Amino acid sequence: KPSLSEIPWGKNDHARVWKLIDKISKPANYKVLFGKLNRNEVSKNTSGETKASVYKRVGAVVLPEFHMIDPTTTGDRVKAKIEILTKTYKHHAKKLHTTGSGIRGEDDSLSDDDEFCEFYIKAHGPDENTTEEALNLWEQIKKVFPFFLDLHRI
């Protein structure tokens, strides 16, 4: 079977990444991939759908030209990109939080060398109560990782 070439995630101002974020934030996809949407839900995938099937389905929409060649590998590429986005988001989100706020996994512990601020910025982003220091940090993060706000919302 033919192999897939490098996926140009950055092409057209990251259009594929933006579309990927849109698709993974849909409640049905999010629940399978990440678990509960809010604190009141049971943290369990009750849909019976597998993560692999969601990766393939998202790949069919986000990367149709690759999906036609090899749906399974396209799903794997989608999974890898989501993992990179999640890891990068968590790295930047740590700068805003000093205590466990649900953004860290078991292996995402803080090091003594890292400096962190005690900022909480709601899902919609900064508001009138956001300090100038927090706002500056938020803007700095968005400059280097433009997907931060969209991932912060989900």
Short mmCIF file of N, CA and C in Angstrom, two decimals:
data_model
loop_
_atom_site.label_atom_id
_atom_site.label_comp_id
_atom_site.label_asym_id
_atom_site.label_seq_id
_atom_site.Cartn_x
_atom_site.Cartn_y
_atom_site.Cartn_z
N LYS A 1 0.84 -1.19 0.00
CA LYS A 1 0.00 0.00 0.00
C LYS A 1 0.88 1.25 0.00
N PRO A 2 0.41 2.34 -0.59
CA PRO A 2 1.23 3.56 -0.66
C PRO A 2 1.38 4.21 0.72
N SER A 3 2.54 4.80 0.94
CA SER A 3 2.76 5.48 2.21
C SER A 3 2.34 6.94 2.10
N LEU A 4 2.01 7.51 3.24
CA LEU A 4 1.58 8.91 3.27
C LEU A 4 2.79 9.82 3.35
N SER A 5 2.71 10.92 2.64
CA SER A 5 3.77 11.92 2.73
C SER A 5 3.56 12.74 4.00
N GLU A 6 4.48 13.63 4.24
CA GLU A 6 4.40 14.54 5.38
C GLU A 6 3.11 15.36 5.28
N ILE A 7 2.40 15.48 6.37
CA ILE A 7 1.16 16.27 6.36
C ILE A 7 1.51 17.73 6.59
N PRO A 8 1.12 18.60 5.67
CA PRO A 8 1.46 20.03 5.81
C PRO A 8 0.50 20.74 6.77
N TRP A 9 0.65 20.48 8.07
CA TRP A 9 -0.24 21.06 9.07
C TRP A 9 -0.21 22.58 9.06
N GLY A 10 0.92 23.18 8.73
CA GLY A 10 1.05 24.64 8.80
C GLY A 10 0.56 25.38 7.56
N LYS A 11 0.23 24.66 6.51
CA LYS A 11 -0.19 25.28 5.25
C LYS A 11 -1.48 26.08 5.43
N ASN A 12 -1.61 27.15 4.65
CA ASN A 12 -2.80 28.02 4.69
C ASN A 12 -3.11 28.52 6.09
N ASP A 13 -2.08 29.05 6.74
CA ASP A 13 -2.24 29.61 8.08
C ASP A 13 -2.79 28.57 9.07
N HIS A 14 -2.25 27.36 8.97
CA HIS A 14 -2.61 26.25 9.88
C HIS A 14 -4.08 25.83 9.75
N ALA A 15 -4.64 25.94 8.57
CA ALA A 15 -6.06 25.63 8.36
C ALA A 15 -6.42 24.22 8.84
N ARG A 16 -5.54 23.26 8.60
CA ARG A 16 -5.84 21.89 9.03
C ARG A 16 -5.86 21.76 10.56
N VAL A 17 -4.96 22.49 11.22
CA VAL A 17 -4.92 22.44 12.69
C VAL A 17 -6.19 23.07 13.26
N TRP A 18 -6.60 24.18 12.69
CA TRP A 18 -7.83 24.85 13.18
C TRP A 18 -9.03 23.93 12.97
N LYS A 19 -9.08 23.25 11.84
CA LYS A 19 -10.18 22.33 11.57
C LYS A 19 -10.13 21.14 12.53
N LEU A 20 -8.92 20.65 12.81
CA LEU A 20 -8.74 19.55 13.76
C LEU A 20 -9.26 19.95 15.14
N ILE A 21 -8.89 21.13 15.60
CA ILE A 21 -9.33 21.61 16.91
C ILE A 21 -10.86 21.71 16.94
N ASP A 22 -11.43 22.20 15.85
CA ASP A 22 -12.89 22.29 15.77
C ASP A 22 -13.53 20.91 15.90
N LYS A 23 -12.98 19.93 15.22
CA LYS A 23 -13.57 18.58 15.24
C LYS A 23 -13.39 17.88 16.59
N ILE A 24 -12.24 18.04 17.23
CA ILE A 24 -12.04 17.36 18.51
C ILE A 24 -12.82 18.04 19.63
N SER A 25 -13.24 19.27 19.43
CA SER A 25 -14.00 19.96 20.46
C SER A 25 -15.49 19.63 20.40
N LYS A 26 -15.93 18.93 19.37
CA LYS A 26 -17.32 18.48 19.29
C LYS A 26 -17.57 17.51 20.46
N PRO A 27 -18.68 17.68 21.18
CA PRO A 27 -18.91 16.86 22.38
C PRO A 27 -18.75 15.35 22.18
N ALA A 28 -19.26 14.81 21.11
CA ALA A 28 -19.16 13.35 20.90
C ALA A 28 -17.70 12.92 20.74
N ASN A 29 -16.91 13.69 20.00
CA ASN A 29 -15.49 13.36 19.81
C ASN A 29 -14.70 13.59 21.09
N TYR A 30 -14.97 14.73 21.73
CA TYR A 30 -14.23 15.08 22.95
C TYR A 30 -14.41 14.01 24.02
N LYS A 31 -15.63 13.56 24.20
CA LYS A 31 -15.92 12.59 25.26
C LYS A 31 -15.14 11.29 25.04
N VAL A 32 -15.05 10.84 23.80
CA VAL A 32 -14.32 9.60 23.51
C VAL A 32 -12.81 9.82 23.70
N LEU A 33 -12.31 10.96 23.22
CA LEU A 33 -10.86 11.19 23.25
C LEU A 33 -10.32 11.61 24.61
N PHE A 34 -11.11 12.43 25.35
CA PHE A 34 -10.57 13.02 26.57
C PHE A 34 -11.38 12.74 27.83
N GLY A 35 -12.57 12.17 27.69
CA GLY A 35 -13.39 11.89 28.87
C GLY A 35 -14.45 12.96 29.08
N LYS A 36 -14.77 13.22 30.33
CA LYS A 36 -15.89 14.11 30.65
C LYS A 36 -15.68 15.53 30.16
N LEU A 37 -16.81 16.17 29.84
CA LEU A 37 -16.79 17.56 29.39
C LEU A 37 -16.84 18.53 30.56
N ASN A 38 -17.47 18.11 31.66
CA ASN A 38 -17.52 18.97 32.84
C ASN A 38 -17.47 18.11 34.09
N ARG A 39 -17.34 18.75 35.22
CA ARG A 39 -17.14 18.04 36.49
C ARG A 39 -18.32 17.17 36.89
N ASN A 40 -19.50 17.47 36.41
CA ASN A 40 -20.70 16.73 36.82
C ASN A 40 -20.88 15.41 36.07
N GLU A 41 -20.13 15.23 35.00
CA GLU A 41 -20.26 14.00 34.22
C GLU A 41 -19.34 12.92 34.76
N VAL A 42 -19.71 11.70 34.52
CA VAL A 42 -18.85 10.57 34.86
C VAL A 42 -17.71 10.57 33.85
N SER A 43 -16.48 10.43 34.32
CA SER A 43 -15.32 10.46 33.43
C SER A 43 -15.14 9.12 32.75
N LYS A 44 -16.00 8.84 31.80
CA LYS A 44 -15.95 7.56 31.13
C LYS A 44 -16.53 7.70 29.73
N ASN A 45 -15.95 7.00 28.80
CA ASN A 45 -16.48 6.96 27.44
C ASN A 45 -17.61 5.93 27.43
N THR A 46 -18.84 6.42 27.39
CA THR A 46 -19.98 5.52 27.41
C THR A 46 -20.57 5.32 26.02
N SER A 47 -19.95 5.88 25.01
CA SER A 47 -20.49 5.79 23.66
C SER A 47 -20.22 4.44 23.01
N GLY A 48 -19.24 3.71 23.53
CA GLY A 48 -18.87 2.44 22.93
C GLY A 48 -17.94 2.61 21.73
N GLU A 49 -17.66 3.83 21.36
CA GLU A 49 -16.78 4.12 20.22
C GLU A 49 -15.33 4.12 20.69
N THR A 50 -14.43 3.70 19.82
CA THR A 50 -13.01 3.68 20.19
C THR A 50 -12.34 4.99 19.79
N LYS A 51 -11.24 5.28 20.45
CA LYS A 51 -10.45 6.46 20.07
C LYS A 51 -9.98 6.33 18.63
N ALA A 52 -9.55 5.13 18.26
CA ALA A 52 -9.05 4.91 16.89
C ALA A 52 -10.11 5.26 15.85
N SER A 53 -11.36 4.91 16.13
CA SER A 53 -12.42 5.23 15.16
C SER A 53 -12.67 6.73 15.07
N VAL A 54 -12.53 7.43 16.20
CA VAL A 54 -12.68 8.89 16.19
C VAL A 54 -11.52 9.53 15.42
N TYR A 55 -10.31 9.05 15.66
CA TYR A 55 -9.16 9.58 14.93
C TYR A 55 -9.35 9.41 13.42
N LYS A 56 -9.83 8.24 13.01
CA LYS A 56 -10.08 8.00 11.58
C LYS A 56 -11.16 8.92 11.04
N ARG A 57 -12.26 9.04 11.79
CA ARG A 57 -13.37 9.89 11.35
C ARG A 57 -12.94 11.35 11.23
N VAL A 58 -12.20 11.83 12.21
CA VAL A 58 -11.69 13.20 12.17
C VAL A 58 -10.72 13.35 11.00
N GLY A 59 -9.88 12.34 10.80
CA GLY A 59 -8.94 12.36 9.68
C GLY A 59 -9.64 12.44 8.33
N ALA A 60 -10.79 11.78 8.21
CA ALA A 60 -11.55 11.81 6.95
C ALA A 60 -12.02 13.22 6.63
N VAL A 61 -12.30 14.01 7.66
CA VAL A 61 -12.79 15.38 7.45
C VAL A 61 -11.63 16.38 7.33
N VAL A 62 -10.65 16.23 8.20
CA VAL A 62 -9.54 17.19 8.25
C VAL A 62 -8.50 16.92 7.15
N LEU A 63 -8.29 15.66 6.84
CA LEU A 63 -7.26 15.26 5.87
C LEU A 63 -7.85 14.31 4.83
N PRO A 64 -8.87 14.73 4.09
CA PRO A 64 -9.55 13.80 3.18
C PRO A 64 -8.63 13.19 2.12
N GLU A 65 -7.68 13.97 1.62
CA GLU A 65 -6.78 13.46 0.57
C GLU A 65 -5.85 12.37 1.11
N PHE A 66 -5.52 12.42 2.38
CA PHE A 66 -4.68 11.39 3.01
C PHE A 66 -5.55 10.19 3.41
N HIS A 67 -6.75 10.47 3.90
CA HIS A 67 -7.68 9.42 4.33
C HIS A 67 -8.02 8.48 3.17
N MET A 68 -8.14 9.02 1.96
CA MET A 68 -8.44 8.19 0.79
C MET A 68 -7.32 7.19 0.51
N ILE A 69 -6.09 7.57 0.82
CA ILE A 69 -4.93 6.71 0.58
C ILE A 69 -4.81 5.64 1.66
N ASP A 70 -4.93 6.06 2.93
CA ASP A 70 -4.74 5.13 4.04
C ASP A 70 -5.45 5.66 5.29
N PRO A 71 -6.69 5.24 5.53
CA PRO A 71 -7.45 5.74 6.68
C PRO A 71 -6.79 5.47 8.04
N THR A 72 -6.18 4.30 8.19
CA THR A 72 -5.58 3.96 9.48
C THR A 72 -4.38 4.83 9.79
N THR A 73 -3.48 4.99 8.83
CA THR A 73 -2.31 5.84 9.04
C THR A 73 -2.73 7.29 9.23
N THR A 74 -3.74 7.73 8.51
CA THR A 74 -4.25 9.10 8.68
C THR A 74 -4.75 9.28 10.11
N GLY A 75 -5.47 8.29 10.62
CA GLY A 75 -5.92 8.34 12.01
C GLY A 75 -4.76 8.42 12.98
N ASP A 76 -3.70 7.66 12.69
CA ASP A 76 -2.50 7.71 13.53
C ASP A 76 -1.85 9.09 13.50
N ARG A 77 -1.83 9.72 12.34
CA ARG A 77 -1.26 11.06 12.22
C ARG A 77 -2.10 12.09 12.98
N VAL A 78 -3.42 11.92 12.92
CA VAL A 78 -4.32 12.80 13.67
C VAL A 78 -4.05 12.64 15.17
N LYS A 79 -3.93 11.39 15.61
CA LYS A 79 -3.64 11.12 17.02
C LYS A 79 -2.33 11.80 17.44
N ALA A 80 -1.30 11.65 16.63
CA ALA A 80 0.00 12.25 16.95
C ALA A 80 -0.09 13.77 17.04
N LYS A 81 -0.83 14.37 16.13
CA LYS A 81 -0.96 15.84 16.14
C LYS A 81 -1.73 16.29 17.38
N ILE A 82 -2.78 15.57 17.74
CA ILE A 82 -3.53 15.91 18.95
C ILE A 82 -2.63 15.80 20.17
N GLU A 83 -1.80 14.77 20.22
CA GLU A 83 -0.88 14.60 21.35
C GLU A 83 0.10 15.75 21.45
N ILE A 84 0.62 16.20 20.30
CA ILE A 84 1.55 17.34 20.29
C ILE A 84 0.84 18.61 20.75
N LEU A 85 -0.37 18.84 20.23
CA LEU A 85 -1.13 20.03 20.64
C LEU A 85 -1.43 20.00 22.13
N THR A 86 -1.82 18.84 22.64
CA THR A 86 -2.15 18.71 24.06
C THR A 86 -0.92 18.95 24.93
N LYS A 87 0.19 18.37 24.54
CA LYS A 87 1.43 18.54 25.31
C LYS A 87 1.87 20.01 25.30
N THR A 88 1.79 20.64 24.16
CA THR A 88 2.19 22.05 24.04
C THR A 88 1.24 22.94 24.84
N TYR A 89 -0.05 22.65 24.78
CA TYR A 89 -1.03 23.41 25.57
C TYR A 89 -0.70 23.29 27.06
N LYS A 90 -0.49 22.07 27.53
CA LYS A 90 -0.20 21.86 28.95
C LYS A 90 1.06 22.58 29.38
N HIS A 91 2.06 22.58 28.52
CA HIS A 91 3.32 23.27 28.82
C HIS A 91 3.04 24.76 29.07
N HIS A 92 2.25 25.37 28.20
CA HIS A 92 1.96 26.80 28.35
C HIS A 92 0.96 27.05 29.49
N ALA A 93 -0.01 26.16 29.67
CA ALA A 93 -1.00 26.34 30.73
C ALA A 93 -0.36 26.29 32.10
N LYS A 94 0.71 25.51 32.24
CA LYS A 94 1.42 25.44 33.52
C LYS A 94 1.91 26.81 33.95
N LYS A 95 2.20 27.66 32.99
CA LYS A 95 2.68 29.00 33.31
C LYS A 95 1.61 29.84 34.00
N LEU A 96 0.36 29.46 33.81
CA LEU A 96 -0.75 30.21 34.40
C LEU A 96 -1.21 29.64 35.73
N HIS A 97 -0.85 28.40 36.04
CA HIS A 97 -1.36 27.72 37.23
C HIS A 97 -0.24 27.14 38.06
N THR A 98 -0.39 27.24 39.37
CA THR A 98 0.61 26.63 40.25
C THR A 98 0.07 25.41 40.94
N THR A 99 -1.25 25.26 41.01
CA THR A 99 -1.82 24.11 41.70
C THR A 99 -2.57 23.25 40.72
N GLY A 100 -2.86 22.03 41.11
CA GLY A 100 -3.57 21.10 40.24
C GLY A 100 -4.91 21.65 39.81
N SER A 101 -5.09 21.83 38.52
CA SER A 101 -6.34 22.37 38.03
C SER A 101 -6.89 21.53 36.90
N GLY A 102 -6.50 20.28 36.88
CA GLY A 102 -7.04 19.39 35.88
C GLY A 102 -6.31 19.39 34.56
N ILE A 103 -5.26 20.20 34.43
CA ILE A 103 -4.56 20.27 33.15
C ILE A 103 -3.33 19.38 33.12
N ARG A 104 -2.93 18.84 34.26
CA ARG A 104 -1.71 18.06 34.31
C ARG A 104 -2.00 16.58 34.40
N GLY A 105 -1.20 15.81 33.70
CA GLY A 105 -1.26 14.36 33.84
C GLY A 105 -0.29 13.95 34.93
N GLU A 106 -0.18 12.66 35.16
CA GLU A 106 0.70 12.16 36.21
C GLU A 106 2.16 12.51 35.95
N ASP A 107 2.55 12.55 34.69
CA ASP A 107 3.96 12.80 34.37
C ASP A 107 4.25 14.28 34.12
N ASP A 108 3.29 15.15 34.39
CA ASP A 108 3.47 16.58 34.15
C ASP A 108 3.76 17.33 35.43
N SER A 109 4.65 16.81 36.26
CA SER A 109 4.93 17.45 37.53
C SER A 109 5.74 18.72 37.33
N LEU A 110 5.66 19.59 38.32
CA LEU A 110 6.38 20.85 38.27
C LEU A 110 7.80 20.64 38.78
N SER A 111 8.73 21.36 38.20
CA SER A 111 10.11 21.27 38.67
C SER A 111 10.38 22.47 39.57
N ASP A 112 11.33 22.32 40.46
CA ASP A 112 11.67 23.40 41.38
C ASP A 112 12.28 24.60 40.65
N ASP A 113 12.80 24.37 39.45
CA ASP A 113 13.44 25.44 38.70
C ASP A 113 12.44 26.32 37.94
N ASP A 114 11.20 25.83 37.79
CA ASP A 114 10.21 26.58 37.03
C ASP A 114 9.57 27.65 37.89
N GLU A 115 9.29 28.79 37.27
CA GLU A 115 8.59 29.86 37.96
C GLU A 115 7.17 29.92 37.43
N PHE A 116 6.21 29.99 38.35
CA PHE A 116 4.82 30.02 37.94
C PHE A 116 4.08 31.11 38.69
N CYS A 117 3.03 31.60 38.08
CA CYS A 117 2.19 32.62 38.67
C CYS A 117 0.86 31.99 39.05
N GLU A 118 0.17 32.62 39.95
CA GLU A 118 -1.12 32.09 40.38
C GLU A 118 -2.25 32.79 39.65
N PHE A 119 -2.39 32.53 38.38
CA PHE A 119 -3.43 33.15 37.57
C PHE A 119 -4.47 32.12 37.21
N TYR A 120 -5.72 32.56 37.24
CA TYR A 120 -6.78 31.71 36.71
C TYR A 120 -7.47 32.51 35.62
N ILE A 121 -7.44 31.98 34.42
CA ILE A 121 -8.12 32.64 33.31
C ILE A 121 -9.19 31.68 32.83
N LYS A 122 -10.42 32.18 32.82
CA LYS A 122 -11.57 31.34 32.46
C LYS A 122 -11.47 30.88 31.01
N ALA A 123 -12.34 29.93 30.67
CA ALA A 123 -12.31 29.29 29.35
C ALA A 123 -12.42 30.28 28.20
N HIS A 124 -13.17 31.35 28.37
CA HIS A 124 -13.33 32.32 27.28
C HIS A 124 -12.15 33.27 27.15
N GLY A 125 -11.20 33.18 28.06
CA GLY A 125 -10.01 34.02 28.00
C GLY A 125 -10.05 35.14 29.04
N PRO A 126 -9.10 36.06 28.96
CA PRO A 126 -9.03 37.15 29.93
C PRO A 126 -10.30 38.00 29.94
N ASP A 127 -10.60 38.57 31.10
CA ASP A 127 -11.73 39.49 31.21
C ASP A 127 -11.29 40.72 32.00
N GLU A 128 -12.26 41.52 32.45
CA GLU A 128 -11.94 42.77 33.15
C GLU A 128 -11.27 42.52 34.49
N ASN A 129 -11.36 41.33 35.03
CA ASN A 129 -10.72 41.01 36.31
C ASN A 129 -9.31 40.44 36.16
N THR A 130 -8.88 40.22 34.94
CA THR A 130 -7.55 39.66 34.69
C THR A 130 -6.50 40.73 34.96
N THR A 131 -5.49 40.36 35.74
CA THR A 131 -4.42 41.32 36.05
C THR A 131 -3.59 41.61 34.80
N GLU A 132 -2.90 42.72 34.83
CA GLU A 132 -2.06 43.08 33.69
C GLU A 132 -0.96 42.05 33.48
N GLU A 133 -0.40 41.55 34.56
CA GLU A 133 0.65 40.54 34.47
C GLU A 133 0.12 39.27 33.80
N ALA A 134 -1.07 38.85 34.20
CA ALA A 134 -1.68 37.65 33.60
C ALA A 134 -2.00 37.89 32.14
N LEU A 135 -2.51 39.07 31.83
CA LEU A 135 -2.84 39.40 30.45
C LEU A 135 -1.59 39.40 29.57
N ASN A 136 -0.50 39.95 30.08
CA ASN A 136 0.75 39.95 29.33
C ASN A 136 1.24 38.53 29.07
N LEU A 137 1.15 37.69 30.09
CA LEU A 137 1.56 36.29 29.94
C LEU A 137 0.67 35.59 28.92
N TRP A 138 -0.64 35.85 29.00
CA TRP A 138 -1.59 35.26 28.05
C TRP A 138 -1.23 35.66 26.62
N GLU A 139 -0.97 36.93 26.39
CA GLU A 139 -0.62 37.41 25.05
C GLU A 139 0.69 36.81 24.56
N GLN A 140 1.63 36.67 25.47
CA GLN A 140 2.93 36.07 25.14
C GLN A 140 2.74 34.61 24.70
N ILE A 141 1.91 33.87 25.41
CA ILE A 141 1.63 32.48 25.06
C ILE A 141 0.96 32.40 23.69
N LYS A 142 -0.04 33.26 23.46
CA LYS A 142 -0.75 33.24 22.18
C LYS A 142 0.16 33.55 21.00
N LYS A 143 1.18 34.38 21.22
CA LYS A 143 2.12 34.70 20.13
C LYS A 143 2.90 33.48 19.69
N VAL A 144 3.34 32.68 20.66
CA VAL A 144 4.16 31.52 20.32
C VAL A 144 3.33 30.27 20.04
N PHE A 145 2.09 30.26 20.52
CA PHE A 145 1.21 29.10 20.33
C PHE A 145 -0.21 29.61 20.06
N PRO A 146 -0.49 29.93 18.79
CA PRO A 146 -1.76 30.58 18.45
C PRO A 146 -3.00 29.74 18.74
N PHE A 147 -2.84 28.46 18.99
CA PHE A 147 -3.98 27.57 19.24
C PHE A 147 -4.39 27.55 20.71
N PHE A 148 -3.66 28.29 21.55
CA PHE A 148 -3.86 28.22 22.99
C PHE A 148 -5.29 28.55 23.41
N LEU A 149 -5.85 29.65 22.93
CA LEU A 149 -7.19 30.06 23.35
C LEU A 149 -8.22 28.99 23.00
N ASP A 150 -8.16 28.46 21.80
CA ASP A 150 -9.13 27.44 21.37
C ASP A 150 -8.99 26.17 22.20
N LEU A 151 -7.77 25.77 22.52
CA LEU A 151 -7.57 24.59 23.34
C LEU A 151 -7.94 24.87 24.79
N HIS A 152 -7.75 26.10 25.23
CA HIS A 152 -8.11 26.49 26.60
C HIS A 152 -9.62 26.39 26.80
N ARG A 153 -10.37 26.68 25.75
CA ARG A 153 -11.83 26.63 25.82
C ARG A 153 -12.35 25.21 25.96
N ILE A 154 -11.59 24.26 25.44
CA ILE A 154 -12.06 22.88 25.51
C ILE A 154 -11.33 22.15 26.60
#
